[in-house]
């Protein structure tokens, strides 16, 4: 049986790992390569790297980091952050990434999703959706959570799948950094309305939260950062717990 | 030993090359016909779409070269599917080493299948020392039917071929280069065939 996946996320800035709380107040949590090797040894099913740097050297630095990661780990990984063209994607995949995630650029230019799916196949196109609950609904936010749109997350999710997205990385801004659990309601609503896998993100604080997002939220994968980086939850312990809770997991 | 990784228009050839480096093999990534013909082992990787990949192979005259190879050939993911008869993806005629069709998963399950799933009923030297129900990493929306050439099966709504072998041709639907230590074992087995 296909297992649920546990995915540590590493935010990268200028080649270093960082993690923001509610997308702000960035704290340093180590070297990306060291963390990547450590997580793959611990039994992480996949890794996600989000590049949040904004310098002119960004692209070159990122390619180098991606290349070093690819040489050193034997599990799949996704790279995202500021990817806006087919050429950007070529460079990242060519450096050894398995998938790319696109967010703001895909919202502003939805045909990018279609172009990427045609060129590289849907399986390597992850569309990241940052969403926030306000006025009784979940809305899409852009630019790392800074810019609100009038688009509902559930509608955007359906659109991106229609355009060829192979997976959706759904981050609840309300939950992110709170450690109070994932946004199970919107995760479930989207998971049940589209055919592609959903990676839930934002809010992991305890092992029960992971169980809840798989059982109640119907997520296919769960992503977290600080609970792993600061060793509040160890992946082998988490996987053993999930297995005991009858969730299909790779041990 | 000379190991060639067939380079074509889409693909994750460098991931495979890195995985080989980790087991001490320096592979050549190439679409040169002579380099491929003279290699001891050939890996035919793939991430991409069937019809555009086949078009590229035909344009480069690599289709006939691959079919004519006598040394061990390992197709990975799309590479394995292209070694089959026909793919529903883009309604594509493929290389026809394995006689089954490649069909789209029904959307009763999430498609593509992404993640770790088990392989069972293992029977081939390439799967030596790999345990029954070992987890491998899969990413695919299409699957190869079962046949006499099936050497490993996986269940995703239905049983399908997660590995195939016919004579010197081997194929794996999963990504050994991304399947942790068990995947690395399969690459080692292939290299030492």
Coordinates of C-alpha atoms in Angstrom, one line a residue:
Chain A
X1 CA 0.0 0.0 0.0
X2 CA 1.1 3.5 -0.7
X3 CA 2.2 5.1 2.5
X4 CA 1.5 8.6 4.0
X5 CA 4.6 10.7 3.8
X6 CA 6.5 12.7 6.4
X7 CA 8.3 15.7 4.8
X8 CA 10.7 18.0 6.7
X9 CA 10.8 21.4 5.0
X10 CA 14.0 23.5 4.9
X11 CA 13.7 27.2 4.1
X12 CA 16.9 28.3 2.5
X13 CA 18.3 31.8 2.5
X14 CA 21.7 32.5 0.8
X15 CA 22.5 28.8 1.2
X16 CA 21.6 28.5 4.8
X17 CA 18.5 26.9 6.5
X18 CA 16.0 29.2 8.2
X19 CA 12.5 28.9 9.5
X20 CA 10.1 31.8 10.0
X21 CA 7.3 31.9 12.5
X22 CA 4.2 33.1 10.7
X23 CA 6.6 33.9 7.8
X24 CA 8.5 36.4 9.9
X25 CA 11.2 36.5 12.6
X26 CA 13.5 34.2 10.8
X27 CA 15.7 32.0 13.0
X28 CA 18.8 30.0 11.8
X29 CA 18.5 26.3 12.0
X30 CA 21.6 25.0 10.3
X31 CA 23.3 23.8 7.2
X32 CA 20.9 22.5 4.5
X33 CA 23.2 19.6 3.4
X34 CA 23.8 18.4 7.0
X35 CA 20.1 18.6 7.8
X36 CA 19.2 16.8 4.5
X37 CA 21.5 13.9 5.2
X38 CA 20.3 13.7 8.8
X39 CA 16.7 13.6 7.8
X40 CA 17.1 11.0 5.1
X41 CA 18.9 8.8 7.6
X42 CA 16.1 9.3 10.1
X43 CA 13.6 8.0 7.6
X44 CA 12.1 11.2 6.2
X45 CA 10.2 10.2 3.1
X46 CA 11.0 13.3 1.1
X47 CA 12.4 16.8 1.6
X48 CA 11.2 20.2 0.5
X49 CA 13.6 23.1 0.1
X50 CA 12.1 26.6 -0.2
X51 CA 14.5 29.3 -1.3
X52 CA 13.5 32.6 0.3
X53 CA 16.5 34.7 -0.7
X54 CA 16.1 37.6 -3.0
X55 CA 19.6 38.5 -4.2
X56 CA 20.9 38.7 -7.7
X57 CA 23.1 35.7 -6.9
X58 CA 20.0 33.8 -5.9
X59 CA 19.8 31.5 -8.9
X60 CA 23.4 30.4 -8.9
X61 CA 23.6 29.8 -5.2
X62 CA 20.4 27.8 -5.3
X63 CA 21.6 25.6 -8.2
X64 CA 24.8 24.9 -6.3
X65 CA 22.9 24.0 -3.1
X66 CA 20.5 21.8 -5.1
X67 CA 23.4 20.0 -6.7
X68 CA 25.1 19.3 -3.4
X69 CA 21.9 18.0 -1.9
X70 CA 21.3 15.7 -4.9
X71 CA 24.8 14.3 -4.6
X72 CA 24.4 13.5 -0.9
X73 CA 20.9 12.1 -0.4
X74 CA 19.0 9.1 -1.8
X75 CA 15.5 10.2 -1.2
X76 CA 13.4 12.6 -3.4
X77 CA 13.3 16.3 -2.9
X78 CA 11.3 19.3 -4.1
X79 CA 12.7 22.8 -4.6
X80 CA 10.6 26.0 -4.6
X81 CA 10.8 29.7 -4.0
X82 CA 10.7 32.4 -6.7
X83 CA 10.6 30.0 -9.6
X84 CA 9.0 31.9 -12.5
X85 CA 9.9 30.3 -15.8
X86 CA 10.4 27.1 -17.7
X87 CA 14.1 27.9 -17.8
X88 CA 14.3 28.3 -14.0
X89 CA 12.8 24.9 -13.7
X90 CA 15.1 23.3 -16.2
X91 CA 18.1 24.6 -14.2
X92 CA 16.8 23.2 -10.9
X93 CA 15.8 19.8 -12.3
X94 CA 19.1 19.6 -14.1
X95 CA 20.9 20.3 -10.8
X96 CA 19.3 17.2 -9.4
X97 CA 15.9 18.2 -7.9
X98 CA 13.0 15.8 -8.4
X99 CA 10.2 18.3 -8.3
X100 CA 9.7 22.0 -8.3
X101 CA 7.1 24.0 -6.5
X102 CA 5.6 27.1 -7.9
X103 CA 3.4 29.6 -6.1
X104 CA 3.0 33.3 -6.9
X105 CA 4.4 33.0 -10.4
X106 CA 1.8 30.3 -11.2
X107 CA -1.0 32.4 -9.8
X108 CA 0.0 35.4 -11.9
X109 CA 0.7 33.3 -15.0
X110 CA -1.4 30.1 -14.8
X111 CA -0.1 28.9 -18.2
X112 CA 3.2 28.3 -16.5
X113 CA 1.7 25.2 -14.8
X114 CA 0.6 23.9 -18.2
X115 CA 3.9 24.6 -19.8
X116 CA 5.8 22.8 -17.0
X117 CA 3.5 19.8 -17.0
X118 CA 3.9 19.4 -20.8
X119 CA 7.6 19.8 -20.8
X120 CA 8.6 17.8 -17.7
X121 CA 5.4 15.9 -16.8
X122 CA 2.8 16.7 -14.1
X123 CA 4.7 14.5 -11.6
X124 CA 7.4 17.1 -11.0
X125 CA 5.1 20.1 -10.8
X126 CA 4.0 21.0 -7.3
X127 CA 1.8 24.0 -6.9
X128 CA 2.1 25.6 -3.5
X129 CA -0.9 27.4 -2.1
X130 CA -0.6 29.7 0.9
X131 CA -4.1 30.3 2.3
X132 CA -5.7 32.2 5.2
X133 CA -9.1 32.0 6.7
X134 CA -11.0 35.3 6.9
X135 CA -14.5 36.4 6.4
X136 CA -15.8 32.8 6.5
X137 CA -13.5 31.4 3.7
X138 CA -10.0 30.4 2.8
X139 CA -8.3 32.9 0.4
X140 CA -5.1 32.5 -1.6
X141 CA -2.2 34.7 -0.5
X142 CA 0.9 35.5 -2.6
X143 CA 4.5 36.6 -2.1
X144 CA 5.2 34.5 0.9
X145 CA 1.9 35.4 2.5
X146 CA 2.2 39.2 2.1
X147 CA -0.4 39.8 -0.7
X148 CA -4.0 38.9 -0.4
X149 CA -6.1 37.8 -3.4
X150 CA -9.8 37.5 -3.8
X151 CA -9.4 33.9 -5.1
X152 CA -10.7 31.1 -2.8
X153 CA -8.1 28.4 -2.1
X154 CA -10.6 25.6 -3.0
X155 CA -11.2 27.1 -6.4
X156 CA -7.6 27.7 -7.2
X157 CA -6.7 24.1 -6.2
X158 CA -9.2 22.8 -8.8
X159 CA -7.8 25.2 -11.4
X160 CA -4.2 24.2 -10.9
X161 CA -5.1 20.5 -11.2
X162 CA -6.9 21.2 -14.4
X163 CA -3.8 23.0 -15.7
X164 CA -1.6 20.0 -14.9
X165 CA -0.3 20.3 -11.3
X166 CA 0.8 16.9 -10.0
X167 CA 0.6 17.7 -6.3
X168 CA -0.6 20.6 -4.1
X169 CA 1.4 21.9 -1.1
X170 CA -1.2 23.6 1.0
X171 CA -0.1 25.9 3.8
X172 CA -2.5 27.4 6.2
X173 CA -1.1 30.8 7.3
X174 CA -3.5 30.8 10.3
X175 CA -1.9 27.6 11.6
X176 CA 1.7 28.1 10.4
X177 CA 4.1 28.6 13.4
X178 CA 1.3 28.1 16.0
X179 CA 2.1 24.4 16.8
X180 CA -1.7 24.0 17.4
X181 CA -2.2 21.5 14.6
X182 CA -2.8 21.5 10.9
X183 CA -5.9 23.1 9.2
X184 CA -7.7 19.8 8.8
X185 CA -10.9 21.3 7.4
X186 CA -9.5 23.0 4.3
X187 CA -7.0 20.2 3.8
X188 CA -9.8 17.7 3.7
X189 CA -12.1 19.8 1.5
X190 CA -9.3 20.2 -1.1
X191 CA -8.1 16.7 -0.8
X192 CA -11.6 15.4 -1.5
X193 CA -12.2 17.8 -4.4
X194 CA -9.1 17.1 -6.5
X195 CA -7.4 14.0 -7.9
X196 CA -3.8 14.8 -7.0
X197 CA -2.0 14.2 -3.7
X198 CA -2.1 17.0 -1.0
X199 CA 0.8 17.9 1.2
X200 CA -0.5 19.6 4.3
X201 CA 1.7 22.3 5.9
X202 CA 1.5 24.6 8.8
X203 CA 0.8 24.0 12.5
X204 CA 2.5 20.8 13.4
X205 CA 3.3 20.7 17.1
X206 CA 2.6 17.2 18.3
X207 CA 2.6 13.6 16.9
X208 CA -1.2 13.6 17.3
X209 CA -1.4 16.5 14.8
X210 CA 0.2 14.3 12.2
X211 CA -2.3 11.6 12.8
X212 CA -5.2 14.1 12.7
X213 CA -4.1 15.6 9.4
X214 CA -3.9 12.1 7.8
X215 CA -7.1 10.8 9.3
X216 CA -9.3 13.9 9.6
X217 CA -7.6 16.1 7.0
X218 CA -7.2 13.3 4.4
X219 CA -3.7 14.6 3.6
X220 CA -1.4 12.4 1.6
X221 CA 1.7 13.9 3.1
X222 CA 2.5 16.2 6.0
X223 CA 5.2 18.8 6.0
X224 CA 6.8 20.5 9.0
X225 CA 9.9 22.4 9.8
X226 CA 10.7 23.7 13.3
X227 CA 9.4 20.7 15.2
X228 CA 12.0 18.6 13.3
X229 CA 14.8 21.2 13.1
X230 CA 14.7 21.8 16.9
X231 CA 14.2 18.1 17.6
X232 CA 10.9 18.6 19.4
X233 CA 9.6 15.6 17.4
X234 CA 12.1 12.9 16.1
X235 CA 11.0 11.3 12.8
X236 CA 11.6 7.6 13.9
X237 CA 9.5 8.2 17.0
X238 CA 6.8 9.9 14.9
X239 CA 6.7 7.1 12.4
X240 CA 6.5 4.4 15.1
X241 CA 3.6 6.3 16.7
X242 CA 1.8 6.7 13.4
X243 CA 2.3 3.0 12.6
X244 CA 0.7 2.1 16.0
X245 CA -2.2 4.3 15.1
X246 CA -2.8 2.1 12.0
X247 CA -1.6 4.7 9.5
X248 CA 0.4 3.2 6.6
X249 CA 3.9 4.5 6.9
X250 CA 7.3 3.4 5.8
X251 CA 9.3 2.2 8.8
Chain B
X1 CA 33.4 -0.8 -16.6
X2 CA 31.6 1.7 -18.9
X3 CA 28.1 2.6 -17.8
X4 CA 26.1 4.9 -20.2
X5 CA 23.0 6.8 -19.1
X6 CA 20.9 7.6 -22.1
X7 CA 20.3 11.3 -22.3
X8 CA 17.1 12.5 -23.9
X9 CA 14.9 15.5 -23.9
X10 CA 13.3 15.0 -20.6
X11 CA 14.8 13.1 -17.7
X12 CA 16.5 13.0 -14.4
X13 CA 19.8 11.6 -15.8
X14 CA 21.9 13.5 -13.3
X15 CA 20.0 11.9 -10.3
X16 CA 20.9 8.5 -11.6
X17 CA 24.5 9.6 -12.2
X18 CA 24.7 10.8 -8.6
X19 CA 23.3 7.6 -7.3
X20 CA 25.9 5.6 -9.3
X21 CA 28.7 7.9 -7.9
X22 CA 27.6 6.9 -4.4
X23 CA 28.4 3.3 -5.3
X24 CA 31.6 4.2 -6.9
X25 CA 30.6 4.2 -10.6
X26 CA 31.3 7.1 -12.8
X27 CA 28.7 7.0 -15.6
X28 CA 28.6 8.8 -18.9
X29 CA 25.4 10.7 -19.7
X30 CA 25.1 10.6 -23.5
X31 CA 22.9 10.5 -26.5
X32 CA 25.8 9.5 -28.8
X33 CA 24.9 6.2 -30.6
X34 CA 28.5 4.9 -30.5
X35 CA 28.9 5.6 -26.8
X36 CA 25.7 3.8 -26.0
X37 CA 26.5 0.8 -28.3
X38 CA 30.0 0.3 -26.7
X39 CA 28.9 0.6 -23.1
X40 CA 28.9 -2.5 -20.8
X41 CA 25.7 -1.4 -19.0
X42 CA 23.1 1.1 -20.2
X43 CA 20.6 2.9 -18.0
X44 CA 17.6 4.4 -19.7
X45 CA 16.1 6.8 -17.2
X46 CA 13.1 9.0 -17.5
X47 CA 10.9 11.6 -16.0
X48 CA 8.6 13.1 -18.6
X49 CA 5.9 12.4 -21.1
X50 CA 5.8 9.3 -23.4
X51 CA 4.9 10.8 -26.8
X52 CA 7.5 13.6 -26.7
X53 CA 10.2 11.2 -25.4
X54 CA 9.5 8.7 -28.2
X55 CA 9.6 11.4 -30.8
X56 CA 13.0 12.5 -29.5
X57 CA 14.3 8.9 -29.5
X58 CA 13.1 8.4 -33.1
X59 CA 14.5 11.7 -34.3
X60 CA 17.9 10.8 -32.8
X61 CA 17.6 7.3 -34.2
X62 CA 18.0 6.0 -30.7
X63 CA 14.9 3.9 -30.8
X64 CA 16.5 1.2 -33.1
X65 CA 19.8 1.4 -31.1
X66 CA 18.1 0.7 -27.8
X67 CA 16.1 -2.2 -29.1
X68 CA 19.2 -3.8 -30.7
X69 CA 21.3 -3.7 -27.5
X70 CA 22.7 -7.0 -26.2
X71 CA 24.2 -5.8 -23.0
X72 CA 22.2 -5.3 -19.8
X73 CA 19.8 -2.3 -20.1
X74 CA 17.8 -0.9 -17.2
X75 CA 14.8 1.3 -17.9
X76 CA 13.7 3.5 -15.0
X77 CA 10.2 4.9 -14.6
X78 CA 9.3 6.4 -18.0
X79 CA 12.3 4.5 -19.4
X80 CA 10.6 1.2 -18.3
X81 CA 7.3 2.3 -19.8
X82 CA 9.0 3.2 -23.1
X83 CA 10.3 -0.4 -23.3
X84 CA 6.7 -1.6 -23.4
X85 CA 4.5 -2.0 -26.4
X86 CA 2.2 1.0 -26.3
X87 CA 1.4 3.7 -23.9
X88 CA -2.0 5.3 -23.3
X89 CA -0.1 8.5 -22.5
X90 CA -0.3 10.5 -25.8
X91 CA -1.5 7.2 -27.4
X92 CA 2.2 6.4 -28.1
X93 CA 3.8 3.4 -29.9
X94 CA 6.8 2.5 -27.8
X95 CA 9.8 0.2 -28.2
X96 CA 8.0 -3.1 -27.8
X97 CA 10.5 -5.1 -25.8
X98 CA 7.9 -5.9 -23.2
X99 CA 4.6 -6.8 -24.8
X100 CA 2.2 -5.3 -22.3
X101 CA 0.4 -1.9 -22.6
X102 CA 1.0 1.1 -20.3
X103 CA -2.4 2.4 -19.1
X104 CA -3.6 5.4 -17.0
X105 CA -4.5 4.7 -13.4
X106 CA -8.2 5.1 -12.7
X107 CA -8.9 8.2 -10.6
X108 CA -10.4 6.2 -7.8
X109 CA -7.0 6.8 -6.2
X110 CA -4.9 9.9 -6.3
X111 CA -3.1 10.2 -9.7
X112 CA -0.2 10.4 -10.1
X113 CA 0.8 7.9 -7.5
X114 CA 3.5 9.7 -5.5
X115 CA 5.4 8.1 -2.6
X116 CA 6.6 4.9 -1.1
X117 CA 4.9 1.6 -1.9
X118 CA 5.9 -2.0 -1.5
X119 CA 7.2 -4.5 -4.1
X120 CA 6.4 -8.2 -3.9
X121 CA 6.7 -11.5 -5.7
X122 CA 10.3 -10.6 -6.5
X123 CA 12.1 -12.8 -9.0
X124 CA 15.2 -11.6 -10.8
X125 CA 18.9 -11.4 -10.2
X126 CA 18.5 -7.6 -10.2
X127 CA 16.3 -7.9 -7.0
X128 CA 18.8 -10.2 -5.2
X129 CA 19.0 -9.4 -1.5
X130 CA 16.0 -7.1 -1.7
X131 CA 13.3 -8.2 0.8
X132 CA 9.7 -9.0 -0.1
X133 CA 7.4 -6.0 0.7
X134 CA 10.4 -3.6 0.6
X135 CA 9.4 0.1 0.1
X136 CA 10.4 1.9 -3.1
X137 CA 9.7 5.4 -4.2
X138 CA 7.2 5.8 -7.1
X139 CA 6.0 8.8 -9.1
X140 CA 3.8 7.9 -12.0
X141 CA 0.3 8.3 -13.4
X142 CA 0.5 5.4 -15.8
X143 CA 1.3 1.7 -15.1
X144 CA 2.5 -1.4 -17.0
X145 CA 0.1 -4.3 -17.0
X146 CA 1.3 -7.6 -15.6
X147 CA 2.7 -10.3 -17.9
X148 CA 5.1 -13.2 -18.0
X149 CA 7.9 -10.7 -17.8
X150 CA 6.8 -9.3 -14.5
X151 CA 9.5 -9.7 -11.8
X152 CA 7.9 -7.5 -9.1
X153 CA 4.3 -6.4 -8.4
X154 CA 2.8 -3.4 -6.6
X155 CA -0.7 -2.6 -5.7
X156 CA -2.3 0.7 -6.3
X157 CA -6.0 0.1 -6.8
X158 CA -4.9 -2.9 -8.9
X159 CA -1.8 -5.1 -9.2
X160 CA 0.6 -3.9 -11.8
X161 CA 4.2 -4.5 -12.9
X162 CA 6.6 -2.6 -10.8
X163 CA 9.6 -4.4 -12.4
X164 CA 10.0 -6.3 -15.6
X165 CA 12.7 -8.4 -17.2
X166 CA 13.1 -10.0 -20.6
X167 CA 16.5 -11.3 -21.6
X168 CA 19.0 -8.5 -21.2
X169 CA 16.3 -5.8 -20.7
X170 CA 15.3 -4.8 -17.2
X171 CA 12.8 -2.2 -16.2
X172 CA 11.7 -0.7 -12.8
X173 CA 8.7 1.6 -12.4
X174 CA 10.0 3.0 -9.1
X175 CA 13.1 5.2 -8.8
X176 CA 16.0 3.1 -7.3
X177 CA 18.1 6.2 -7.3
X178 CA 15.6 7.8 -4.9
X179 CA 14.6 4.7 -2.9
X180 CA 17.1 5.0 -0.1
X181 CA 19.4 2.0 0.7
X182 CA 17.1 -0.7 -0.9
X183 CA 17.1 1.2 -4.2
X184 CA 20.9 1.5 -4.1
X185 CA 21.0 -2.3 -3.7
X186 CA 19.1 -2.7 -7.0
X187 CA 21.5 -0.4 -8.8
X188 CA 24.5 -2.4 -7.4
X189 CA 22.8 -5.6 -8.5
X190 CA 22.4 -4.2 -12.0
X191 CA 26.0 -3.0 -12.2
X192 CA 27.3 -6.4 -11.1
X193 CA 25.1 -8.5 -13.5

